[in-house]
N, CA, C and O atoms as CSV, one atom per row, in Angstrom:
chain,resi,resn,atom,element,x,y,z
A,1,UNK,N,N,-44.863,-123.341,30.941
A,1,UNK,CA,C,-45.692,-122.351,30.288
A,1,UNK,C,C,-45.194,-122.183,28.852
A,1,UNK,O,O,-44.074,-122.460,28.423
A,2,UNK,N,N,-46.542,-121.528,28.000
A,2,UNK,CA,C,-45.911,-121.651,26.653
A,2,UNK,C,C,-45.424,-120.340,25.953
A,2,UNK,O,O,-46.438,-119.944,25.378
A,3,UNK,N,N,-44.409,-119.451,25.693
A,3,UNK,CA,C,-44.594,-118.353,25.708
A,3,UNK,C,C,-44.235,-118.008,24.354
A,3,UNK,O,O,-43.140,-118.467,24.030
A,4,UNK,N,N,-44.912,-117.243,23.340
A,4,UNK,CA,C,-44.539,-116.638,22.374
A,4,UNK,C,C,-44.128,-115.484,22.952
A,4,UNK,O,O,-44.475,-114.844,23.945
A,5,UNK,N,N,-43.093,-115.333,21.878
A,5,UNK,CA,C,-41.916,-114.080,21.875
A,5,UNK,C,C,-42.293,-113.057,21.058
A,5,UNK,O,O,-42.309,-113.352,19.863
A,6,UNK,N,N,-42.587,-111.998,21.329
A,6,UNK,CA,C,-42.909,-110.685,20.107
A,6,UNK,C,C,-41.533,-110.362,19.371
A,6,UNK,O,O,-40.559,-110.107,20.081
A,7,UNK,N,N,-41.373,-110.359,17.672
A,7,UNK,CA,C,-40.024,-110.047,17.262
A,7,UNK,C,C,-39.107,-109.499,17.908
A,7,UNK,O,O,-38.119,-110.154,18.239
A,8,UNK,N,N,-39.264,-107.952,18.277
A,8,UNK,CA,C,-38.303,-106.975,18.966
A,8,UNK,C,C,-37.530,-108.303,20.400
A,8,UNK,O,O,-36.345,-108.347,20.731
A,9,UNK,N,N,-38.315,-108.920,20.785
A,9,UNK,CA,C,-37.845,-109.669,22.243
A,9,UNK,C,C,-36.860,-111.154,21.071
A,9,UNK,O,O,-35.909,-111.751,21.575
A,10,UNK,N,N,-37.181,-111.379,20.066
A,10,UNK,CA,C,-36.357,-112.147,19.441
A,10,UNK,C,C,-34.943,-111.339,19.053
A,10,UNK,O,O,-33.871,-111.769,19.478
A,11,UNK,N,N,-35.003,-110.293,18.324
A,11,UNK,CA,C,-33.803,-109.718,17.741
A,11,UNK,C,C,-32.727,-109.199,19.375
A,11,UNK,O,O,-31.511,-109.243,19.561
A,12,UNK,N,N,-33.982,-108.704,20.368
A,12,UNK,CA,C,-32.836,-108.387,21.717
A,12,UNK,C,C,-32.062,-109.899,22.233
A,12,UNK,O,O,-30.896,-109.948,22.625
A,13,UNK,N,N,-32.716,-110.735,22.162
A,13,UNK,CA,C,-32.185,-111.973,23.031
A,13,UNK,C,C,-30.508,-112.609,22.186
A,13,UNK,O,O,-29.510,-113.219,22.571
A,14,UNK,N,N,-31.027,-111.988,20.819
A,14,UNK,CA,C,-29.757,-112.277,19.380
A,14,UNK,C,C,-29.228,-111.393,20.270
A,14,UNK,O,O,-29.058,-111.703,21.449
A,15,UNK,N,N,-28.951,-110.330,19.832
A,15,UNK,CA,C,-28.154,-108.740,19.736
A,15,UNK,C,C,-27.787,-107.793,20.684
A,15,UNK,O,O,-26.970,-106.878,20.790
A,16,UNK,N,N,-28.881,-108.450,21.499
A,16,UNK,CA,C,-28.966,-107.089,22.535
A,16,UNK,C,C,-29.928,-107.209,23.883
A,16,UNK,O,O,-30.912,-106.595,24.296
A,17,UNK,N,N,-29.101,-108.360,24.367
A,17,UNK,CA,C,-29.425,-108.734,25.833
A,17,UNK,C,C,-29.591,-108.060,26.539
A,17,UNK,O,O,-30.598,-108.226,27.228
A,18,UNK,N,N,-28.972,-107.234,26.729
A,18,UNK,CA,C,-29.336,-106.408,27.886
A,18,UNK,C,C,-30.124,-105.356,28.113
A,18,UNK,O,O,-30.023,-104.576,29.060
A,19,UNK,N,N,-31.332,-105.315,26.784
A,19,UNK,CA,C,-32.435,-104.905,26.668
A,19,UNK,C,C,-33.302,-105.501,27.103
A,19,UNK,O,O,-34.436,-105.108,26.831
A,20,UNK,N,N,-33.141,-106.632,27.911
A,20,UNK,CA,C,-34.512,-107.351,28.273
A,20,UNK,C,C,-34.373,-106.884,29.489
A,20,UNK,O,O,-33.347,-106.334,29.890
A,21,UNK,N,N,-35.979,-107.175,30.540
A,21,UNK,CA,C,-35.917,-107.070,31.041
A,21,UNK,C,C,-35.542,-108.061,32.090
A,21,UNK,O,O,-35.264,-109.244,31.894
A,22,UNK,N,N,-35.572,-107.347,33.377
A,22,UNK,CA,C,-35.280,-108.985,35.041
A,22,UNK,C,C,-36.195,-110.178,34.610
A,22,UNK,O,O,-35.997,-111.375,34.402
A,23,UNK,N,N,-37.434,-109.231,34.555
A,23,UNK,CA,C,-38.497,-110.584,34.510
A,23,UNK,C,C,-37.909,-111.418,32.916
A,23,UNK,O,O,-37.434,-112.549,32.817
A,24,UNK,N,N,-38.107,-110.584,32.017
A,24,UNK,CA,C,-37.958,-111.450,30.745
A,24,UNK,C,C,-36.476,-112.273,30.999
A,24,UNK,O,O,-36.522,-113.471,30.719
A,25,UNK,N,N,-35.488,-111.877,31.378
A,25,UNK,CA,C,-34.572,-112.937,31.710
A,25,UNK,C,C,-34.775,-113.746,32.587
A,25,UNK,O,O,-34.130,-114.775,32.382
A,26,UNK,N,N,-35.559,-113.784,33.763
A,26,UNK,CA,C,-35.792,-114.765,34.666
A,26,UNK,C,C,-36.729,-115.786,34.024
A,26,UNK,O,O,-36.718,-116.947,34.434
A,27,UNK,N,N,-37.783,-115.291,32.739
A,27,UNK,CA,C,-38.285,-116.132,32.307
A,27,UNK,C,C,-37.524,-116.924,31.471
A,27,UNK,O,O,-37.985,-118.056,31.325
A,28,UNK,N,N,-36.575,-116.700,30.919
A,28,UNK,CA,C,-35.993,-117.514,29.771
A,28,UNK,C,C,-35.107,-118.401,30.584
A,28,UNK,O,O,-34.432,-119.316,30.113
A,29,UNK,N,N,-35.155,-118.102,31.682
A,29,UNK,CA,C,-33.915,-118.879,32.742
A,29,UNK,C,C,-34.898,-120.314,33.207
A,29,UNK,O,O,-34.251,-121.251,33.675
A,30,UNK,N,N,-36.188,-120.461,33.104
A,30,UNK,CA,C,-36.864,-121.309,34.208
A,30,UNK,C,C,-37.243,-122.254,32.602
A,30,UNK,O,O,-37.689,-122.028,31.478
A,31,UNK,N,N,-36.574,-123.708,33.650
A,31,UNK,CA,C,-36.692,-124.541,32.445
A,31,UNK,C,C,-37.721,-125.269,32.202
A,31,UNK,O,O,-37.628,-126.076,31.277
A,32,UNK,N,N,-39.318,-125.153,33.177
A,32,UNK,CA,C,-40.512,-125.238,32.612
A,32,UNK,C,C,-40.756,-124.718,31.753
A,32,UNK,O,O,-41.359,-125.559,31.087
A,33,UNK,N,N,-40.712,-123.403,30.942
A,33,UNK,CA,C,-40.928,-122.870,29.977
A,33,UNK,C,C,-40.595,-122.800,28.468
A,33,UNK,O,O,-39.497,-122.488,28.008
A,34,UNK,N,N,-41.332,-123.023,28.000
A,34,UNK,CA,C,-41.136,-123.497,26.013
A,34,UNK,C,C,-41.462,-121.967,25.233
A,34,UNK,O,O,-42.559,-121.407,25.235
A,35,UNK,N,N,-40.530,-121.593,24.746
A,35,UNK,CA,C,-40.132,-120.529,23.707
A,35,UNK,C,C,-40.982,-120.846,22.205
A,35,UNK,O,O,-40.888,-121.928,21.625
A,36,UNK,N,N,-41.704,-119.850,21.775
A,36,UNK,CA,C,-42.073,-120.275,20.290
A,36,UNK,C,C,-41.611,-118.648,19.548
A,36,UNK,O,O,-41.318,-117.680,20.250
A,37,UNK,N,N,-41.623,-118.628,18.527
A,37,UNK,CA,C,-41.246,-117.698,17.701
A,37,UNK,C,C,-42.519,-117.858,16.366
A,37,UNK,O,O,-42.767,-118.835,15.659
A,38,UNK,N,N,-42.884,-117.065,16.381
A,38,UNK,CA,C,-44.016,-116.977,15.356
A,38,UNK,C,C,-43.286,-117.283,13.672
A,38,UNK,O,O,-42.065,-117.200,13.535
A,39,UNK,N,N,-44.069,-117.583,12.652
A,39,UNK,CA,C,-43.431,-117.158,11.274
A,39,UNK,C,C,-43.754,-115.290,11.008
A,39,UNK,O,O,-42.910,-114.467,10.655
A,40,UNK,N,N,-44.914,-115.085,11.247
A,40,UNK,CA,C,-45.232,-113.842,11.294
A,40,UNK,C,C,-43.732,-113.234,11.646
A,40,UNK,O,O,-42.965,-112.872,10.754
A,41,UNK,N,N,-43.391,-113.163,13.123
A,41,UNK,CA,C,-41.891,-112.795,13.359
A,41,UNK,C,C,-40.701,-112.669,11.916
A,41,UNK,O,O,-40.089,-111.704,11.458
A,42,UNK,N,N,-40.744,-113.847,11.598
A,42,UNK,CA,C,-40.022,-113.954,10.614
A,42,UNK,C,C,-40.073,-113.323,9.152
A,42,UNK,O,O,-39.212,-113.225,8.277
A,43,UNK,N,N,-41.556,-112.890,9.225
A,43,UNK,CA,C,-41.835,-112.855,7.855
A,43,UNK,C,C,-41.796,-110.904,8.217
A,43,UNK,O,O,-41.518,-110.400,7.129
A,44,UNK,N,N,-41.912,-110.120,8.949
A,44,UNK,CA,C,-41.464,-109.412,9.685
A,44,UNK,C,C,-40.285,-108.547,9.565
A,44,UNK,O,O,-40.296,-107.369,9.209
A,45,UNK,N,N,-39.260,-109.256,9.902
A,45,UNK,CA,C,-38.027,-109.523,9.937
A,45,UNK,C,C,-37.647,-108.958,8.441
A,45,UNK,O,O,-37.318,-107.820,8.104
A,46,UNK,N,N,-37.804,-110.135,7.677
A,46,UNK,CA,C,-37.976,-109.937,6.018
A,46,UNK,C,C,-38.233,-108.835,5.537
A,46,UNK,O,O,-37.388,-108.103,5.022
A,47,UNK,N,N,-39.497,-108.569,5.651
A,47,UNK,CA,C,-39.765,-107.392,5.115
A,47,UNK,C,C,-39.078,-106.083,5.307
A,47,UNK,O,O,-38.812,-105.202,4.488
A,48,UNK,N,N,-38.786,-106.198,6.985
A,48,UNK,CA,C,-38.333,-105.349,6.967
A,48,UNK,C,C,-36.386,-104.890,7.034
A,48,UNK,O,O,-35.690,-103.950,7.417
A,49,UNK,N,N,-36.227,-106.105,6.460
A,49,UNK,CA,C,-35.272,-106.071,5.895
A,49,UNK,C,C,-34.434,-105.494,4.644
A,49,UNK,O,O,-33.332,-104.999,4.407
A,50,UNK,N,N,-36.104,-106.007,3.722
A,50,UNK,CA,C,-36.299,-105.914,1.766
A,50,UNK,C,C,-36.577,-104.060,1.995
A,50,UNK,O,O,-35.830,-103.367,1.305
A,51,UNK,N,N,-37.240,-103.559,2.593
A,51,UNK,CA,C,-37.368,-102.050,2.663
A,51,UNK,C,C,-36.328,-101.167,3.202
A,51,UNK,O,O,-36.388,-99.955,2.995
A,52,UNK,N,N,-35.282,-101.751,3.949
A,52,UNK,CA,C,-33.850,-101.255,4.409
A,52,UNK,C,C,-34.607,-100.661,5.620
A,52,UNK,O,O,-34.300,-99.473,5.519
A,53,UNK,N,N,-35.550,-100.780,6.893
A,53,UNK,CA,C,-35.488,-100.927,8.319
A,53,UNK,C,C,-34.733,-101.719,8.965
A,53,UNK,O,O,-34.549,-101.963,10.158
A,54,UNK,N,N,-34.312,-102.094,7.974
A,54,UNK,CA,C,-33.403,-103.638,9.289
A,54,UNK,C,C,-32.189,-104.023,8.435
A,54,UNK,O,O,-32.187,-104.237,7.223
A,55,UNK,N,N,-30.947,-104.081,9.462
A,55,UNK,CA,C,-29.990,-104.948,8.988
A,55,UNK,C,C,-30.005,-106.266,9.704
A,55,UNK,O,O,-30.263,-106.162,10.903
A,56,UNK,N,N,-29.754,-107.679,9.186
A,56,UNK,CA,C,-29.655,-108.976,9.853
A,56,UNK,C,C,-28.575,-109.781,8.970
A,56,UNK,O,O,-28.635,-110.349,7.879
A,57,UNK,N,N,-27.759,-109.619,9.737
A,57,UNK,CA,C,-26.538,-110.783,9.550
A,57,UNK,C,C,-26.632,-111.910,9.786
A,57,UNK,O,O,-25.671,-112.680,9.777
A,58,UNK,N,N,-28.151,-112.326,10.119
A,58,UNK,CA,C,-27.863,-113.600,10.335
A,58,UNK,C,C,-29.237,-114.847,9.786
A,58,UNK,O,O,-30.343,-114.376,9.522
A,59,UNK,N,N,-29.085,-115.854,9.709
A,59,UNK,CA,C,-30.489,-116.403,9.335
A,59,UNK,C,C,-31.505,-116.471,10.036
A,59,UNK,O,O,-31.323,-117.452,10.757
A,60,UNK,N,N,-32.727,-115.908,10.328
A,60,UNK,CA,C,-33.635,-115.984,11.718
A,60,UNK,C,C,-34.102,-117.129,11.939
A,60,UNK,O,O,-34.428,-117.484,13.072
A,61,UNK,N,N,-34.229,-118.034,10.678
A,61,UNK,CA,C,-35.010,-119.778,11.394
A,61,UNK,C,C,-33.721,-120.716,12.064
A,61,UNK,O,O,-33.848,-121.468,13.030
A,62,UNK,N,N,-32.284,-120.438,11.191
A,62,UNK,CA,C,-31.313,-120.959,12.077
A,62,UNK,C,C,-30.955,-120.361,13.393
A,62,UNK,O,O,-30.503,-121.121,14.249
A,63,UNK,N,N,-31.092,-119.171,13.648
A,63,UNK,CA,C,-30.999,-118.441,14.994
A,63,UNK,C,C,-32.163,-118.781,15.810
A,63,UNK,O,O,-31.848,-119.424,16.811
A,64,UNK,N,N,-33.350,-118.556,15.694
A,64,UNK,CA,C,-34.130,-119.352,16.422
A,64,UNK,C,C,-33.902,-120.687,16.851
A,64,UNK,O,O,-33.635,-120.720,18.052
A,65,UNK,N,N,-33.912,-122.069,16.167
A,65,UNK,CA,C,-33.539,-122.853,16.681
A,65,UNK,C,C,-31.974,-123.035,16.809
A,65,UNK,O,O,-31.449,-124.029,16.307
A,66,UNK,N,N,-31.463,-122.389,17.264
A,66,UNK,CA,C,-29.991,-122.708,17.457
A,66,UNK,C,C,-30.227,-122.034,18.961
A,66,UNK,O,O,-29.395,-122.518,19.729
A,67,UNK,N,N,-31.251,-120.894,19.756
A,67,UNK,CA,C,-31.384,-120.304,20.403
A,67,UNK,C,C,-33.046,-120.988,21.441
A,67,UNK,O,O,-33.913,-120.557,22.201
A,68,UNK,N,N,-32.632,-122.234,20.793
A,68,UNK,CA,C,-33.703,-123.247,21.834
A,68,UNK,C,C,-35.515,-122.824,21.113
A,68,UNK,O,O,-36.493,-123.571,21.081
A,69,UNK,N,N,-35.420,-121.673,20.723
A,69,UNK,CA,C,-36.702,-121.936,20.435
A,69,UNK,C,C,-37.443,-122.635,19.004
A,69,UNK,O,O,-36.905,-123.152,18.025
A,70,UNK,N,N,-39.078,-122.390,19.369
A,70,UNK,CA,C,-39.770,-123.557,18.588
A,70,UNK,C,C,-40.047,-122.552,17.719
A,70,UNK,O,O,-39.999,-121.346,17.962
A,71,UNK,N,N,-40.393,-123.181,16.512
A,71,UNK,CA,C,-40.863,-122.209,15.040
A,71,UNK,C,C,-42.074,-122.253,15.300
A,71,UNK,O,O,-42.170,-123.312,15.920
A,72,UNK,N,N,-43.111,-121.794,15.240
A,72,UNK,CA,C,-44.781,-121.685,15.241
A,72,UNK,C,C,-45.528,-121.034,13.753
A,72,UNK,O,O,-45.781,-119.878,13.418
A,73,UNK,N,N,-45.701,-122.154,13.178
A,73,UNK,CA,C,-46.769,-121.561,12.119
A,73,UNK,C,C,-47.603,-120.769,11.974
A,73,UNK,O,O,-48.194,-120.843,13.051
A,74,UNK,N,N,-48.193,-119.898,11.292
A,74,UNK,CA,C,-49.271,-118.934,11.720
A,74,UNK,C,C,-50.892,-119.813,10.774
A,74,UNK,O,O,-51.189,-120.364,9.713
A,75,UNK,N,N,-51.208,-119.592,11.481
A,75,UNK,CA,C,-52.474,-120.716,10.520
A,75,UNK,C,C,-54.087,-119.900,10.442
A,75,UNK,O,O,-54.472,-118.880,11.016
A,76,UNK,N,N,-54.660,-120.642,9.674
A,76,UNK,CA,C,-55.570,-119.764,9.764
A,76,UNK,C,C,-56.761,-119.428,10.266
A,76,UNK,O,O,-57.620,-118.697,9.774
A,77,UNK,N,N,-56.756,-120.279,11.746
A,77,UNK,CA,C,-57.118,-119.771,12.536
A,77,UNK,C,C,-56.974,-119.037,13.146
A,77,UNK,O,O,-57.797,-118.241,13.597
A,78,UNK,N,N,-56.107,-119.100,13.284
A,78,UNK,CA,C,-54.920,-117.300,13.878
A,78,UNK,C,C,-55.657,-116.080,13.556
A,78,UNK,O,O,-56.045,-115.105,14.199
A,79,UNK,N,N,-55.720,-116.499,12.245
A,79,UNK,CA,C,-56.203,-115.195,11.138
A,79,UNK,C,C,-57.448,-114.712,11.158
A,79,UNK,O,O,-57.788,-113.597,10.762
A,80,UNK,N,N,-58.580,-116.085,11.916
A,80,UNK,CA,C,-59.605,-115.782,11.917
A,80,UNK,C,C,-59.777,-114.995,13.296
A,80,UNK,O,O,-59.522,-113.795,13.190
A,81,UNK,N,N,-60.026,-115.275,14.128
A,81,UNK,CA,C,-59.391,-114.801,15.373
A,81,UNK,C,C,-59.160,-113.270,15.728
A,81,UNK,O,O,-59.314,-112.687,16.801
A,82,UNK,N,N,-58.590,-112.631,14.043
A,82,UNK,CA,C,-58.528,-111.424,13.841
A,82,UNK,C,C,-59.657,-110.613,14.184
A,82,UNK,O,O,-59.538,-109.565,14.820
A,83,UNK,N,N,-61.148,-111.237,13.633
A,83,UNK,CA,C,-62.204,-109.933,13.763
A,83,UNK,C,C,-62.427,-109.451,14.865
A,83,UNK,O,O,-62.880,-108.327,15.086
A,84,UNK,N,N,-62.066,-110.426,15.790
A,84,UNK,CA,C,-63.127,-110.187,17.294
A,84,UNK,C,C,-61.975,-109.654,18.246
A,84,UNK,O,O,-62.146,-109.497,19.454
A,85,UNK,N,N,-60.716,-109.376,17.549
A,85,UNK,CA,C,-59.191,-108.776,18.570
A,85,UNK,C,C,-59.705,-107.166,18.044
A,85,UNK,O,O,-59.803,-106.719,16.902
A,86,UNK,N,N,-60.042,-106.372,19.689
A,86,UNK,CA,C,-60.245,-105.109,19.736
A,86,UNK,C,C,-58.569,-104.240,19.086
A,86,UNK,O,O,-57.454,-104.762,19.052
A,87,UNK,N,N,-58.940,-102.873,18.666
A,87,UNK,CA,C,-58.392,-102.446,18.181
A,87,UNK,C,C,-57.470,-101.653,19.175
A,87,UNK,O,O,-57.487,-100.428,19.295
A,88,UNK,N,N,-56.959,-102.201,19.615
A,88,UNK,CA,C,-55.813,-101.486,20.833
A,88,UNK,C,C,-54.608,-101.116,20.144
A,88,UNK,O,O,-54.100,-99.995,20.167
A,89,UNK,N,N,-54.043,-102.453,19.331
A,89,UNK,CA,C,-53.038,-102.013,18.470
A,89,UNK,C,C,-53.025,-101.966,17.059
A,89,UNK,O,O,-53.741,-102.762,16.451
A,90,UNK,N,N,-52.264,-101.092,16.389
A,90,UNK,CA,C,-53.084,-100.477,14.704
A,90,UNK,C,C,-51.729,-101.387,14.023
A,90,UNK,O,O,-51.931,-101.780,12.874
A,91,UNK,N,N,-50.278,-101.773,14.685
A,91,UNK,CA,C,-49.104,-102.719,14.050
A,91,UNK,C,C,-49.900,-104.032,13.582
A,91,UNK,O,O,-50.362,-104.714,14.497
A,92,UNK,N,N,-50.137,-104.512,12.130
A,92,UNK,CA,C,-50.789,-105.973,12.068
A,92,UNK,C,C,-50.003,-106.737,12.258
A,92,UNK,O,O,-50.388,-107.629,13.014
A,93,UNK,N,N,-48.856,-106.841,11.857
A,93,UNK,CA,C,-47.500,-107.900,12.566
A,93,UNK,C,C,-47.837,-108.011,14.207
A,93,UNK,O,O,-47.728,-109.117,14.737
A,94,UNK,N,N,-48.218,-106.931,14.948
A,94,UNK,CA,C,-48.349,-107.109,16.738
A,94,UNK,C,C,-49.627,-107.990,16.842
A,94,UNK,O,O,-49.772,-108.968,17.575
A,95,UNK,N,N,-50.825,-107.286,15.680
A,95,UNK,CA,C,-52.207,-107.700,15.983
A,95,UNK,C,C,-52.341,-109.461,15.891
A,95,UNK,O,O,-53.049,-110.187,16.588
A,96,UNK,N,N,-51.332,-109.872,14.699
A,96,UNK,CA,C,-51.703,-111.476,14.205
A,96,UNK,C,C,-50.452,-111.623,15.404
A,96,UNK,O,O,-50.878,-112.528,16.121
A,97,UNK,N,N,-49.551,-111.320,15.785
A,97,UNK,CA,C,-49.177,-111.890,16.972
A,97,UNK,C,C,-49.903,-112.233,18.346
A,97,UNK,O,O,-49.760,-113.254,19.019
A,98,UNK,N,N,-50.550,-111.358,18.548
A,98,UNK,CA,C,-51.326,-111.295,19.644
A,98,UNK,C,C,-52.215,-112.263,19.363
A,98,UNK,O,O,-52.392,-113.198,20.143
A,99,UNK,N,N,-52.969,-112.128,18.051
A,99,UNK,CA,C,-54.290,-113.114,17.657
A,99,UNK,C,C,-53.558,-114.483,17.894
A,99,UNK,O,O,-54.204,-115.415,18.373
A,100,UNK,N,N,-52.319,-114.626,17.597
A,100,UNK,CA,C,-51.766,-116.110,17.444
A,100,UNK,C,C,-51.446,-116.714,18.813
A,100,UNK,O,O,-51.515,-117.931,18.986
A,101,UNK,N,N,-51.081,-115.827,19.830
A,101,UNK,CA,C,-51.029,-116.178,21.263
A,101,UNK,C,C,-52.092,-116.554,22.053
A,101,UNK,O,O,-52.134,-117.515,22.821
A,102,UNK,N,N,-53.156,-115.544,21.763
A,102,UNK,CA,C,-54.959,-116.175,22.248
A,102,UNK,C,C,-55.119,-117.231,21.810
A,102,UNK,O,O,-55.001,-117.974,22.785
A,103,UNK,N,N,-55.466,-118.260,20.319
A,103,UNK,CA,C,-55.586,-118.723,19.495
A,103,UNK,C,C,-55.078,-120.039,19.989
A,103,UNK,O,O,-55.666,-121.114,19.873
A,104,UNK,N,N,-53.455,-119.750,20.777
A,104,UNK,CA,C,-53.174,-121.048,20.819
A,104,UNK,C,C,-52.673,-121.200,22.489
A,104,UNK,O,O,-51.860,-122.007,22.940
A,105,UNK,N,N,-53.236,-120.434,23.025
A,105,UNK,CA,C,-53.630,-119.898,24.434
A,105,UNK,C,C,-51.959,-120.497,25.507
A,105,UNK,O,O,-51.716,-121.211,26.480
A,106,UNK,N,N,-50.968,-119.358,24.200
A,106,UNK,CA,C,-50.307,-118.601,24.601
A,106,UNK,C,C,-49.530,-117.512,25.855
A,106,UNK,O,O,-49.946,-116.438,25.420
A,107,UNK,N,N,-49.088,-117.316,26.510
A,107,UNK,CA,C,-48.601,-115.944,27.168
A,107,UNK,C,C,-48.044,-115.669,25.974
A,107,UNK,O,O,-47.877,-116.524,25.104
A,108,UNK,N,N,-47.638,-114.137,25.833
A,108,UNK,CA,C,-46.782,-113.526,25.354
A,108,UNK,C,C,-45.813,-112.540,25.794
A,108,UNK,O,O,-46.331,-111.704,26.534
A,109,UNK,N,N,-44.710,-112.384,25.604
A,109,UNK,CA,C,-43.279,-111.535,26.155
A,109,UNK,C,C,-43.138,-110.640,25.176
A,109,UNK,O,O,-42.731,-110.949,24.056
A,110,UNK,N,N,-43.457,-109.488,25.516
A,110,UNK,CA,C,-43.053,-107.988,24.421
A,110,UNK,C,C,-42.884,-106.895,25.954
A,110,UNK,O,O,-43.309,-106.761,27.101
A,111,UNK,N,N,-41.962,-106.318,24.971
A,111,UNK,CA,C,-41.948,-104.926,26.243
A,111,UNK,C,C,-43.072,-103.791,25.196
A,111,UNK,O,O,-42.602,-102.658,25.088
A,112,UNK,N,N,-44.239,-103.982,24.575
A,112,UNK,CA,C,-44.562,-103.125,24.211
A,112,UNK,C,C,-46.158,-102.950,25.303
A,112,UNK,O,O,-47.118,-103.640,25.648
A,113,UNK,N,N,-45.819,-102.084,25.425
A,113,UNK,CA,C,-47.115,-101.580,26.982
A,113,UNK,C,C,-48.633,-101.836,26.325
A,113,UNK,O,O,-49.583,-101.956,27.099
A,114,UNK,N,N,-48.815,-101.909,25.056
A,114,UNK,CA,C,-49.829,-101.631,24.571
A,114,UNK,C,C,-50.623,-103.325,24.225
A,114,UNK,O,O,-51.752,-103.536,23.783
A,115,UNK,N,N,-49.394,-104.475,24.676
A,115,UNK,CA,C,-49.970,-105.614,24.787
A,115,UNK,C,C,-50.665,-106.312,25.456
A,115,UNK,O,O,-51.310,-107.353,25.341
A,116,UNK,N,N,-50.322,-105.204,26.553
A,116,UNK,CA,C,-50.715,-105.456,28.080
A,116,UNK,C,C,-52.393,-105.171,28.030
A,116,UNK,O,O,-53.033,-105.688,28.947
A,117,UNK,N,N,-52.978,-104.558,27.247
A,117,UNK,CA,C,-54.458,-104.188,27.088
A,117,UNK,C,C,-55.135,-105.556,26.417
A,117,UNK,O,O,-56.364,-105.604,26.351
A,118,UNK,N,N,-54.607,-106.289,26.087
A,118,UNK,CA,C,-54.992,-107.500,25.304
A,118,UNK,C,C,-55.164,-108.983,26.253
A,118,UNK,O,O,-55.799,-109.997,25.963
A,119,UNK,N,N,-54.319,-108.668,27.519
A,119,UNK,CA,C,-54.200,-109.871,28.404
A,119,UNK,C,C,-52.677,-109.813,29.164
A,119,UNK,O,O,-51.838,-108.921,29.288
A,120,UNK,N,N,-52.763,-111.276,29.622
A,120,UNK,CA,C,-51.441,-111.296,30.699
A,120,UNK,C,C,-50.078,-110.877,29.432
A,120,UNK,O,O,-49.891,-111.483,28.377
A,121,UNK,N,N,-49.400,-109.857,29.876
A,121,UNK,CA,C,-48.064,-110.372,29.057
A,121,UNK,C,C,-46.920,-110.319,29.872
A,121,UNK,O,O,-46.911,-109.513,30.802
A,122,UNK,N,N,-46.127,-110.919,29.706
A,122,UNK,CA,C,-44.916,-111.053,30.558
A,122,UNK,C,C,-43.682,-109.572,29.404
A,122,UNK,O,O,-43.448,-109.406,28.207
A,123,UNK,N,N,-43.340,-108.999,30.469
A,123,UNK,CA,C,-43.041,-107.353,30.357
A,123,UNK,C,C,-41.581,-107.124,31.221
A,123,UNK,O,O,-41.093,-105.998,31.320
């Protein structure tokens, strides 16, 4: 299965393991499954870095792949994708995540409850 990772589930798997959940660790355990990490994620990250929400000690494209997963471009189909994604969530970093998981017909792993209105997410 192909699963994009929502940021927050990237920075716990770095930092703070034991914020995930059973399932989300049982998923990262089963070696059918391919990890992607959005750029969105990254670009994310950044920002909210440059505004002082976030401290990161570390590089996120070398931590990602040093941490098995795949980099995923955001393209612009992704983007298009946008009009017709109901307004469940008002975060656009969550929304082009979500759009990017449909898009490229995705699961996605977030513990945020409000993803769960969008389709399957692994929680």
């Amino acid at each position: 299965m192909n699963i994009l990772i929502d940021t927050h589930i990237f920075l716990w798997l770095l930092k703070s393991p034991k914020l995930l959940t059973t399932q989300q660790v049982e998923t990262f355990k089963n070696p059918q499954n391919q990890f992607y990490l959005s750029s969105i994620s990254i670009a994310e990250i950044m920002i909210k870095v440059s505004i002082g929400k976030l401290v990161v000690d570390f590089d996120p494209i070398q931590a990602a792949t040093d941490s098995g997963l795949k980099l995923l471009p955001y393209q612009g189909i992704d983007a298009v994708s946008l009009v017709n994604l109901p307004f469940h969530h008002k975060d656009p970093f969550d929304r082009m995540l979500i759009a990017q998981a449909k898009t490229q017909n995705m699961q996605m792993m977030s513990s945020d409850t409000v993803f769960g209105l969008y389709g399957k997410v692994i929680d």
